[in-house]
Amino acid sequence: MTDTATPETVFYLDCDTGIDDALALAYLLGTAGDRLVGIGATSGNVAAAVGAENTLRLLGLAGATVPVALGEHHPRRGSFDGGAPHVHGADGVGGVPLPESDSRLVAESAVELLADLVERFGERLHIIAIAPLTTISRALDVIPDLASRVDGITLMGGAVTVPGNITPHAEANIANDAQAAAHVLAAEWRSATVVPLDVTMRHRFEPRDTAELARDAGALATAVSAMFEAYFDFYEPGLGVRAAPLHDPLAAAIALGDVVIEQSLRGALAVDTSDSPERGRTTRADTGPSTTTVLEVGGDAAERILRGARTPRLR
């Protein structure tokens, strides 16, 4: 698990449910089970409301009941830009039809849900953030001591020693709300782990993995497998092979300790919040709270994620 997580640790997921978020959710349901105690949907790959609906429908496929709340739609500065339909499809799930869920969003906002979970679980609660950090930043406004009251945070975002994926300098989750990212990384978390493109781009699913994911599997794994066809379509021209990186699932697996960190950087990270072409760039800083920025993990991360997402409890 992460440095401080234990088998009693419970998890709050902040997501922008596109294709890799869907795999991360399947993995978390299969691996953490009822220790996934809440989910918030923030605008990123898709609008927050679309991501929330996708999440409810995916949970329905798994027969899982987890509170889902609507998070922030617009970034801290500016407006939501429409997401990434060229990557995840207009619906965020690659055009794969998902049956409507019988469940509905909770009445409270994602910030309110997180606040309730902090009161309930305190230091047992670990935040997994795989979306732009707008909702987590707003939560820090409402709960000023959030960072010291929870177990920690694991976030997917940034590009420290490699190019970005939305600009030459910046990764999408950070660039989509640079102000929020700077705010979150400046907080004094008990434990903060950053999972950037430096490591996520090296761990991928290929068609053989998605075929295995769907083999004798339940409705959720089958749907996620189908979604990856759109993800492969997007990544194949750039990678030169039919494959797709495991951005969000890798962050989830690191948070649970299912994948072990082998190489990392310790120290502060800064986010460029200017209006320059380098907006959203993440760089090492001389001052500020220390984070663990993951550069490599041990073992076959794709196999671990595949195994977790195919667990029998989801069938």
mmCIF file of N, CA and C in Angstrom, residues 32-146:
data_model
loop_
_atom_site.group_PDB
_atom_site.id
_atom_site.type_symbol
_atom_site.label_atom_id
_atom_site.label_comp_id
_atom_site.label_asym_id
_atom_site.label_seq_id
_atom_site.Cartn_x
_atom_site.Cartn_y
_atom_site.Cartn_z
ATOM 1 N N ALA A 32 -10.455 -3.128 -3.710
ATOM 2 C CA ALA A 32 -10.772 -2.494 -2.424
ATOM 3 C C ALA A 32 -12.155 -2.882 -1.925
ATOM 4 N N GLY A 33 -13.057 -3.252 -2.845
ATOM 5 C CA GLY A 33 -14.395 -3.667 -2.456
ATOM 6 C C GLY A 33 -15.127 -2.588 -1.683
ATOM 7 N N ASP A 34 -15.655 -2.941 -0.507
ATOM 8 C CA ASP A 34 -16.452 -1.988 0.259
ATOM 9 C C ASP A 34 -15.600 -0.946 0.973
ATOM 10 N N ARG A 35 -14.287 -0.972 0.749
ATOM 11 C CA ARG A 35 -13.435 0.106 1.278
ATOM 12 C C ARG A 35 -13.450 1.333 0.370
ATOM 13 N N LEU A 36 -14.102 1.242 -0.792
ATOM 14 C CA LEU A 36 -14.365 2.424 -1.615
ATOM 15 C C LEU A 36 -15.653 3.042 -1.081
ATOM 16 N N VAL A 37 -15.530 4.145 -0.336
ATOM 17 C CA VAL A 37 -16.661 4.649 0.446
ATOM 18 C C VAL A 37 -17.321 5.882 -0.149
ATOM 19 N N GLY A 38 -16.766 6.444 -1.196
ATOM 20 C CA GLY A 38 -17.383 7.612 -1.812
ATOM 21 C C GLY A 38 -16.683 7.982 -3.097
ATOM 22 N N ILE A 39 -17.448 8.597 -4.008
ATOM 23 C CA ILE A 39 -16.916 9.003 -5.311
ATOM 24 C C ILE A 39 -17.449 10.391 -5.640
ATOM 25 N N GLY A 40 -16.582 11.254 -6.109
ATOM 26 C CA GLY A 40 -16.980 12.554 -6.630
ATOM 27 C C GLY A 40 -16.596 12.660 -8.090
ATOM 28 N N ALA A 41 -17.416 13.339 -8.875
ATOM 29 C CA ALA A 41 -17.152 13.502 -10.312
ATOM 30 C C ALA A 41 -16.867 14.968 -10.613
ATOM 31 N N THR A 42 -15.701 15.219 -11.183
ATOM 32 C CA THR A 42 -15.230 16.558 -11.521
ATOM 33 C C THR A 42 -15.101 16.675 -13.034
ATOM 34 N N SER A 43 -15.347 17.845 -13.582
ATOM 35 C CA SER A 43 -15.183 18.030 -15.027
ATOM 36 C C SER A 43 -13.725 17.851 -15.421
ATOM 37 N N GLY A 44 -13.522 17.118 -16.512
ATOM 38 C CA GLY A 44 -12.184 16.879 -17.035
ATOM 39 C C GLY A 44 -12.295 16.243 -18.391
ATOM 40 N N ASN A 45 -12.248 14.911 -18.443
ATOM 41 C CA ASN A 45 -12.474 14.212 -19.713
ATOM 42 C C ASN A 45 -13.839 14.552 -20.286
ATOM 43 N N VAL A 46 -14.808 14.657 -19.392
ATOM 44 C CA VAL A 46 -16.187 15.025 -19.731
ATOM 45 C C VAL A 46 -16.672 15.994 -18.667
ATOM 46 N N ALA A 47 -17.838 16.587 -18.887
ATOM 47 C CA ALA A 47 -18.440 17.440 -17.874
ATOM 48 C C ALA A 47 -18.731 16.623 -16.619
ATOM 49 N N ALA A 48 -18.707 17.278 -15.476
ATOM 50 C CA ALA A 48 -18.908 16.582 -14.206
ATOM 51 C C ALA A 48 -20.204 15.782 -14.193
ATOM 52 N N ALA A 49 -21.273 16.347 -14.726
ATOM 53 C CA ALA A 49 -22.563 15.644 -14.717
ATOM 54 C C ALA A 49 -22.513 14.383 -15.573
ATOM 55 N N VAL A 50 -21.809 14.446 -16.699
ATOM 56 C CA VAL A 50 -21.673 13.266 -17.561
ATOM 57 C C VAL A 50 -20.818 12.214 -16.862
ATOM 58 N N GLY A 51 -19.730 12.648 -16.256
ATOM 59 C CA GLY A 51 -18.878 11.720 -15.530
ATOM 60 C C GLY A 51 -19.601 11.059 -14.374
ATOM 61 N N ALA A 52 -20.442 11.824 -13.684
ATOM 62 C CA ALA A 52 -21.207 11.258 -12.573
ATOM 63 C C ALA A 52 -22.181 10.201 -13.069
ATOM 64 N N GLU A 53 -22.852 10.492 -14.178
ATOM 65 C CA GLU A 53 -23.794 9.515 -14.735
ATOM 66 C C GLU A 53 -23.056 8.270 -15.220
ATOM 67 N N ASN A 54 -21.920 8.459 -15.868
ATOM 68 C CA ASN A 54 -21.115 7.295 -16.272
ATOM 69 C C ASN A 54 -20.753 6.442 -15.063
ATOM 70 N N THR A 55 -20.366 7.099 -13.984
ATOM 71 C CA THR A 55 -19.966 6.377 -12.776
ATOM 72 C C THR A 55 -21.125 5.568 -12.211
ATOM 73 N N LEU A 56 -22.297 6.178 -12.128
ATOM 74 C CA LEU A 56 -23.473 5.458 -11.630
ATOM 75 C C LEU A 56 -23.776 4.242 -12.493
ATOM 76 N N ARG A 57 -23.677 4.405 -13.797
ATOM 77 C CA ARG A 57 -23.993 3.287 -14.697
ATOM 78 C C ARG A 57 -22.959 2.172 -14.583
ATOM 79 N N LEU A 58 -21.704 2.535 -14.421
ATOM 80 C CA LEU A 58 -20.667 1.516 -14.244
ATOM 81 C C LEU A 58 -20.849 0.773 -12.925
ATOM 82 N N LEU A 59 -21.172 1.502 -11.872
ATOM 83 C CA LEU A 59 -21.455 0.850 -10.595
ATOM 84 C C LEU A 59 -22.633 -0.102 -10.723
ATOM 85 N N GLY A 60 -23.643 0.322 -11.490
ATOM 86 C CA GLY A 60 -24.798 -0.538 -11.701
ATOM 87 C C GLY A 60 -24.432 -1.836 -12.399
ATOM 88 N N LEU A 61 -23.529 -1.768 -13.370
ATOM 89 C CA LEU A 61 -23.085 -2.985 -14.054
ATOM 90 C C LEU A 61 -22.412 -3.948 -13.084
ATOM 91 N N ALA A 62 -21.742 -3.391 -12.084
ATOM 92 C CA ALA A 62 -21.038 -4.227 -11.106
ATOM 93 C C ALA A 62 -21.937 -4.673 -9.965
ATOM 94 N N GLY A 63 -23.146 -4.123 -9.909
ATOM 95 C CA GLY A 63 -24.005 -4.425 -8.771
ATOM 96 C C GLY A 63 -23.475 -3.830 -7.487
ATOM 97 N N ALA A 64 -22.745 -2.718 -7.605
ATOM 98 C CA ALA A 64 -22.117 -2.081 -6.445
ATOM 99 C C ALA A 64 -22.879 -0.824 -6.055
ATOM 100 N N THR A 65 -22.905 -0.548 -4.778
ATOM 101 C CA THR A 65 -23.543 0.654 -4.260
ATOM 102 C C THR A 65 -22.502 1.486 -3.529
ATOM 103 N N VAL A 66 -22.147 2.615 -4.120
ATOM 104 C CA VAL A 66 -21.197 3.551 -3.527
ATOM 105 C C VAL A 66 -21.790 4.946 -3.688
ATOM 106 N N PRO A 67 -21.782 5.791 -2.663
ATOM 107 C CA PRO A 67 -22.293 7.151 -2.824
ATOM 108 C C PRO A 67 -21.508 7.911 -3.896
ATOM 109 N N VAL A 68 -22.237 8.511 -4.835
ATOM 110 C CA VAL A 68 -21.622 9.305 -5.902
ATOM 111 C C VAL A 68 -22.178 10.718 -5.818
ATOM 112 N N ALA A 69 -21.298 11.705 -5.812
ATOM 113 C CA ALA A 69 -21.704 13.102 -5.691
ATOM 114 C C ALA A 69 -21.138 13.913 -6.846
ATOM 115 N N LEU A 70 -21.834 14.984 -7.167
ATOM 116 C CA LEU A 70 -21.409 15.872 -8.246
ATOM 117 C C LEU A 70 -20.361 16.839 -7.724
ATOM 118 N N GLY A 71 -19.215 16.854 -8.393
ATOM 119 C CA GLY A 71 -18.142 17.759 -8.037
ATOM 120 C C GLY A 71 -18.163 19.027 -8.873
ATOM 121 N N GLU A 72 -17.047 19.708 -8.913
ATOM 122 C CA GLU A 72 -16.956 21.011 -9.572
ATOM 123 C C GLU A 72 -16.989 20.870 -11.094
ATOM 124 N N HIS A 73 -17.727 21.777 -11.726
ATOM 125 C CA HIS A 73 -17.829 21.770 -13.192
ATOM 126 C C HIS A 73 -16.764 22.661 -13.824
ATOM 127 N N HIS A 74 -16.663 23.896 -13.365
ATOM 128 C CA HIS A 74 -15.692 24.835 -13.940
ATOM 129 C C HIS A 74 -14.406 24.851 -13.117
ATOM 130 N N PRO A 75 -13.259 25.061 -13.767
ATOM 131 C CA PRO A 75 -12.006 25.195 -13.019
ATOM 132 C C PRO A 75 -12.020 26.444 -12.154
ATOM 133 N N ARG A 76 -11.026 26.577 -11.315
ATOM 134 C CA ARG A 76 -10.977 27.725 -10.404
ATOM 135 C C ARG A 76 -10.856 29.031 -11.167
ATOM 136 N N ARG A 77 -10.276 28.986 -12.336
ATOM 137 C CA ARG A 77 -10.220 30.177 -13.183
ATOM 138 C C ARG A 77 -10.655 29.790 -14.580
ATOM 139 N N GLY A 78 -11.605 30.516 -15.142
ATOM 140 C CA GLY A 78 -12.083 30.216 -16.483
ATOM 141 C C GLY A 78 -13.250 29.252 -16.473
ATOM 142 N N SER A 79 -13.484 28.620 -17.619
ATOM 143 C CA SER A 79 -14.640 27.748 -17.804
ATOM 144 C C SER A 79 -14.207 26.387 -18.325
ATOM 145 N N PHE A 80 -15.039 25.389 -18.075
ATOM 146 C CA PHE A 80 -14.797 24.051 -18.606
ATOM 147 C C PHE A 80 -14.712 24.120 -20.124
ATOM 148 N N ASP A 81 -13.711 23.461 -20.701
ATOM 149 C CA ASP A 81 -13.430 23.618 -22.129
ATOM 150 C C ASP A 81 -14.059 22.557 -23.019
ATOM 151 N N GLY A 82 -14.891 21.700 -22.463
ATOM 152 C CA GLY A 82 -15.557 20.689 -23.283
ATOM 153 C C GLY A 82 -14.976 19.300 -23.178
ATOM 154 N N GLY A 83 -13.835 19.163 -22.485
ATOM 155 C CA GLY A 83 -13.297 17.833 -22.245
ATOM 156 C C GLY A 83 -12.462 17.291 -23.390
ATOM 157 N N ALA A 84 -12.427 15.970 -23.501
ATOM 158 C CA ALA A 84 -11.566 15.294 -24.478
ATOM 159 C C ALA A 84 -12.357 14.268 -25.280
ATOM 160 N N PRO A 85 -13.349 14.714 -26.064
ATOM 161 C CA PRO A 85 -14.131 13.751 -26.853
ATOM 162 C C PRO A 85 -13.300 13.019 -27.893
ATOM 163 N N HIS A 86 -12.198 13.630 -28.341
ATOM 164 C CA HIS A 86 -11.334 12.976 -29.325
ATOM 165 C C HIS A 86 -10.573 11.801 -28.717
ATOM 166 N N VAL A 87 -10.514 11.743 -27.393
ATOM 167 C CA VAL A 87 -9.827 10.651 -26.700
ATOM 168 C C VAL A 87 -10.828 9.623 -26.181
ATOM 169 N N HIS A 88 -11.848 10.100 -25.491
ATOM 170 C CA HIS A 88 -12.765 9.218 -24.766
ATOM 171 C C HIS A 88 -14.136 9.089 -25.427
ATOM 172 N N GLY A 89 -14.348 9.791 -26.538
ATOM 173 C CA GLY A 89 -15.673 9.821 -27.136
ATOM 174 C C GLY A 89 -16.518 10.909 -26.500
ATOM 175 N N ALA A 90 -17.572 11.312 -27.187
ATOM 176 C CA ALA A 90 -18.424 12.388 -26.683
ATOM 177 C C ALA A 90 -19.057 12.035 -25.348
ATOM 178 N N ASP A 91 -19.302 10.742 -25.123
ATOM 179 C CA ASP A 91 -19.934 10.302 -23.876
ATOM 180 C C ASP A 91 -18.927 9.918 -22.807
ATOM 181 N N GLY A 92 -17.638 9.947 -23.134
ATOM 182 C CA GLY A 92 -16.608 9.593 -22.173
ATOM 183 C C GLY A 92 -16.287 8.122 -22.090
ATOM 184 N N VAL A 93 -17.121 7.281 -22.685
ATOM 185 C CA VAL A 93 -16.933 5.827 -22.570
ATOM 186 C C VAL A 93 -16.832 5.178 -23.943
ATOM 187 N N GLY A 94 -16.283 5.929 -24.894
ATOM 188 C CA GLY A 94 -15.994 5.362 -26.202
ATOM 189 C C GLY A 94 -17.209 4.927 -26.988
ATOM 190 N N GLY A 95 -18.374 5.498 -26.677
ATOM 191 C CA GLY A 95 -19.593 5.143 -27.403
ATOM 192 C C GLY A 95 -20.187 3.807 -27.012
ATOM 193 N N VAL A 96 -19.681 3.197 -25.956
ATOM 194 C CA VAL A 96 -20.223 1.905 -25.506
ATOM 195 C C VAL A 96 -21.508 2.160 -24.724
ATOM 196 N N PRO A 97 -22.641 1.582 -25.144
ATOM 197 C CA PRO A 97 -23.887 1.839 -24.420
ATOM 198 C C PRO A 97 -23.869 1.219 -23.025
ATOM 199 N N LEU A 98 -24.254 2.019 -22.047
ATOM 200 C CA LEU A 98 -24.332 1.552 -20.664
ATOM 201 C C LEU A 98 -25.770 1.686 -20.185
ATOM 202 N N PRO A 99 -26.350 0.636 -19.622
ATOM 203 C CA PRO A 99 -27.737 0.733 -19.163
ATOM 204 C C PRO A 99 -27.880 1.740 -18.031
ATOM 205 N N GLU A 100 -29.020 2.408 -18.003
ATOM 206 C CA GLU A 100 -29.283 3.379 -16.946
ATOM 207 C C GLU A 100 -29.276 2.690 -15.587
ATOM 208 N N SER A 101 -28.747 3.395 -14.609
ATOM 209 C CA SER A 101 -28.665 2.843 -13.260
ATOM 210 C C SER A 101 -29.931 3.143 -12.471
ATOM 211 N N ASP A 102 -30.247 2.267 -11.546
ATOM 212 C CA ASP A 102 -31.350 2.526 -10.619
ATOM 213 C C ASP A 102 -30.939 3.504 -9.528
ATOM 214 N N SER A 103 -29.649 3.711 -9.361
ATOM 215 C CA SER A 103 -29.145 4.613 -8.321
ATOM 216 C C SER A 103 -29.118 6.049 -8.829
ATOM 217 N N ARG A 104 -29.101 6.970 -7.903
ATOM 218 C CA ARG A 104 -29.042 8.389 -8.215
ATOM 219 C C ARG A 104 -27.912 9.039 -7.420
ATOM 220 N N LEU A 105 -27.525 10.224 -7.854
ATOM 221 C CA LEU A 105 -26.527 10.976 -7.108
ATOM 222 C C LEU A 105 -27.046 11.298 -5.714
ATOM 223 N N VAL A 106 -26.136 11.361 -4.754
ATOM 224 C CA VAL A 106 -26.526 11.822 -3.429
ATOM 225 C C VAL A 106 -26.860 13.308 -3.511
ATOM 226 N N ALA A 107 -27.636 13.788 -2.557
ATOM 227 C CA ALA A 107 -28.095 15.174 -2.598
ATOM 228 C C ALA A 107 -26.967 16.163 -2.336
ATOM 229 N N GLU A 108 -25.985 15.767 -1.559
ATOM 230 C CA GLU A 108 -24.904 16.675 -1.218
ATOM 231 C C GLU A 108 -23.884 16.769 -2.348
ATOM 232 N N SER A 109 -23.119 17.843 -2.352
ATOM 233 C CA SER A 109 -22.059 18.008 -3.339
ATOM 234 C C SER A 109 -20.899 17.084 -3.005
ATOM 235 N N ALA A 110 -19.975 16.958 -3.950
ATOM 236 C CA ALA A 110 -18.796 16.127 -3.699
ATOM 237 C C ALA A 110 -17.962 16.682 -2.550
ATOM 238 N N VAL A 111 -17.861 17.997 -2.450
ATOM 239 C CA VAL A 111 -17.126 18.593 -1.331
ATOM 240 C C VAL A 111 -17.805 18.241 -0.014
ATOM 241 N N GLU A 112 -19.134 18.310 0.014
ATOM 242 C CA GLU A 112 -19.870 17.964 1.232
ATOM 243 C C GLU A 112 -19.737 16.482 1.559
ATOM 244 N N LEU A 113 -19.788 15.634 0.530
ATOM 245 C CA LEU A 113 -19.609 14.202 0.756
ATOM 246 C C LEU A 113 -18.228 13.926 1.339
ATOM 247 N N LEU A 114 -17.212 14.547 0.762
ATOM 248 C CA LEU A 114 -15.856 14.345 1.270
ATOM 249 C C LEU A 114 -15.749 14.830 2.711
ATOM 250 N N ALA A 115 -16.358 15.965 3.017
ATOM 251 C CA ALA A 115 -16.327 16.477 4.388
ATOM 252 C C ALA A 115 -16.973 15.488 5.351
ATOM 253 N N ASP A 116 -18.087 14.903 4.941
ATOM 254 C CA ASP A 116 -18.753 13.903 5.786
ATOM 255 C C ASP A 116 -17.853 12.687 6.011
ATOM 256 N N LEU A 117 -17.175 12.258 4.948
ATOM 257 C CA LEU A 117 -16.298 11.092 5.060
ATOM 258 C C LEU A 117 -15.092 11.381 5.947
ATOM 259 N N VAL A 118 -14.599 12.606 5.895
ATOM 260 C CA VAL A 118 -13.496 12.994 6.779
ATOM 261 C C VAL A 118 -13.942 12.916 8.235
ATOM 262 N N GLU A 119 -15.152 13.398 8.513
ATOM 263 C CA GLU A 119 -15.674 13.321 9.879
ATOM 264 C C GLU A 119 -15.840 11.870 10.318
ATOM 265 N N ARG A 120 -16.261 11.038 9.411
ATOM 266 C CA ARG A 120 -16.551 9.639 9.751
ATOM 267 C C ARG A 120 -15.293 8.795 9.894
ATOM 268 N N PHE A 121 -14.349 8.972 8.966
ATOM 269 C CA PHE A 121 -13.204 8.060 8.911
ATOM 270 C C PHE A 121 -11.884 8.690 9.340
ATOM 271 N N GLY A 122 -11.764 10.006 9.267
ATOM 272 C CA GLY A 122 -10.542 10.669 9.697
ATOM 273 C C GLY A 122 -9.305 10.123 9.015
ATOM 274 N N GLU A 123 -8.318 9.713 9.815
ATOM 275 C CA GLU A 123 -7.027 9.284 9.283
ATOM 276 C C GLU A 123 -7.080 7.949 8.561
ATOM 277 N N ARG A 124 -8.214 7.290 8.564
ATOM 278 C CA ARG A 124 -8.359 6.060 7.774
ATOM 279 C C ARG A 124 -8.649 6.367 6.308
ATOM 280 N N LEU A 125 -9.034 7.606 5.994
ATOM 281 C CA LEU A 125 -9.486 7.957 4.647
ATOM 282 C C LEU A 125 -8.322 8.389 3.763
ATOM 283 N N HIS A 126 -8.210 7.749 2.604
ATOM 284 C CA HIS A 126 -7.197 8.110 1.607
ATOM 285 C C HIS A 126 -7.911 8.591 0.350
ATOM 286 N N ILE A 127 -7.450 9.709 -0.188
ATOM 287 C CA ILE A 127 -8.045 10.297 -1.392
ATOM 288 C C ILE A 127 -7.269 9.827 -2.615
ATOM 289 N N ILE A 128 -7.998 9.315 -3.604
ATOM 290 C CA ILE A 128 -7.424 8.976 -4.908
ATOM 291 C C ILE A 128 -8.010 9.960 -5.907
ATOM 292 N N ALA A 129 -7.185 10.828 -6.454
ATOM 293 C CA ALA A 129 -7.647 11.883 -7.361
ATOM 294 C C ALA A 129 -7.117 11.610 -8.761
ATOM 295 N N ILE A 130 -8.036 11.289 -9.684
ATOM 296 C CA ILE A 130 -7.631 10.951 -11.052
ATOM 297 C C ILE A 130 -8.307 11.878 -12.061
ATOM 298 N N ALA A 131 -8.648 13.075 -11.593
ATOM 299 C CA ALA A 131 -9.296 14.106 -12.405
ATOM 300 C C ALA A 131 -8.557 15.415 -12.169
ATOM 301 N N PRO A 132 -8.910 16.474 -12.890
ATOM 302 C CA PRO A 132 -8.418 17.783 -12.480
ATOM 303 C C PRO A 132 -8.746 18.013 -11.002
ATOM 304 N N LEU A 133 -7.928 18.782 -10.319
ATOM 305 C CA LEU A 133 -7.988 18.840 -8.859
ATOM 306 C C LEU A 133 -8.929 19.911 -8.320
ATOM 307 N N THR A 134 -9.868 20.348 -9.129
ATOM 308 C CA THR A 134 -10.778 21.428 -8.741
ATOM 309 C C THR A 134 -11.565 21.100 -7.486
ATOM 310 N N THR A 135 -12.183 19.931 -7.447
ATOM 311 C CA THR A 135 -13.012 19.576 -6.298
ATOM 312 C C THR A 135 -12.169 19.414 -5.042
ATOM 313 N N ILE A 136 -10.999 18.817 -5.155
ATOM 314 C CA ILE A 136 -10.127 18.667 -3.989
ATOM 315 C C ILE A 136 -9.668 20.035 -3.496
ATOM 316 N N SER A 137 -9.382 20.942 -4.414
ATOM 317 C CA SER A 137 -9.003 22.299 -4.036
ATOM 318 C C SER A 137 -10.144 22.992 -3.302
ATOM 319 N N ARG A 138 -11.364 22.859 -3.812
ATOM 320 C CA ARG A 138 -12.521 23.455 -3.135
ATOM 321 C C ARG A 138 -12.714 22.834 -1.755
ATOM 322 N N ALA A 139 -12.451 21.549 -1.639
ATOM 323 C CA ALA A 139 -12.569 20.896 -0.336
ATOM 324 C C ALA A 139 -11.565 21.478 0.654
ATOM 325 N N LEU A 140 -10.370 21.815 0.180
ATOM 326 C CA LEU A 140 -9.382 22.450 1.055
ATOM 327 C C LEU A 140 -9.854 23.823 1.518
ATOM 328 N N ASP A 141 -10.638 24.517 0.692
ATOM 329 C CA ASP A 141 -11.220 25.793 1.114
ATOM 330 C C ASP A 141 -12.190 25.586 2.271
ATOM 331 N N VAL A 142 -13.006 24.543 2.148
ATOM 332 C CA VAL A 142 -14.075 24.287 3.117
ATOM 333 C C VAL A 142 -13.534 23.608 4.373
ATOM 334 N N ILE A 143 -12.543 22.742 4.187
ATOM 335 C CA ILE A 143 -11.943 21.996 5.304
ATOM 336 C C ILE A 143 -10.459 22.366 5.339
ATOM 337 N N PRO A 144 -10.102 23.486 5.935
ATOM 338 C CA PRO A 144 -8.712 23.959 5.853
ATOM 339 C C PRO A 144 -7.679 22.956 6.352
ATOM 340 N N ASP A 145 -8.072 22.088 7.307
ATOM 341 C CA ASP A 145 -7.123 21.105 7.830
ATOM 342 C C ASP A 145 -7.306 19.730 7.193
ATOM 343 N N LEU A 146 -7.942 19.684 6.024
ATOM 344 C CA LEU A 146 -8.187 18.415 5.335
ATOM 345 C C LEU A 146 -6.908 17.597 5.195
#
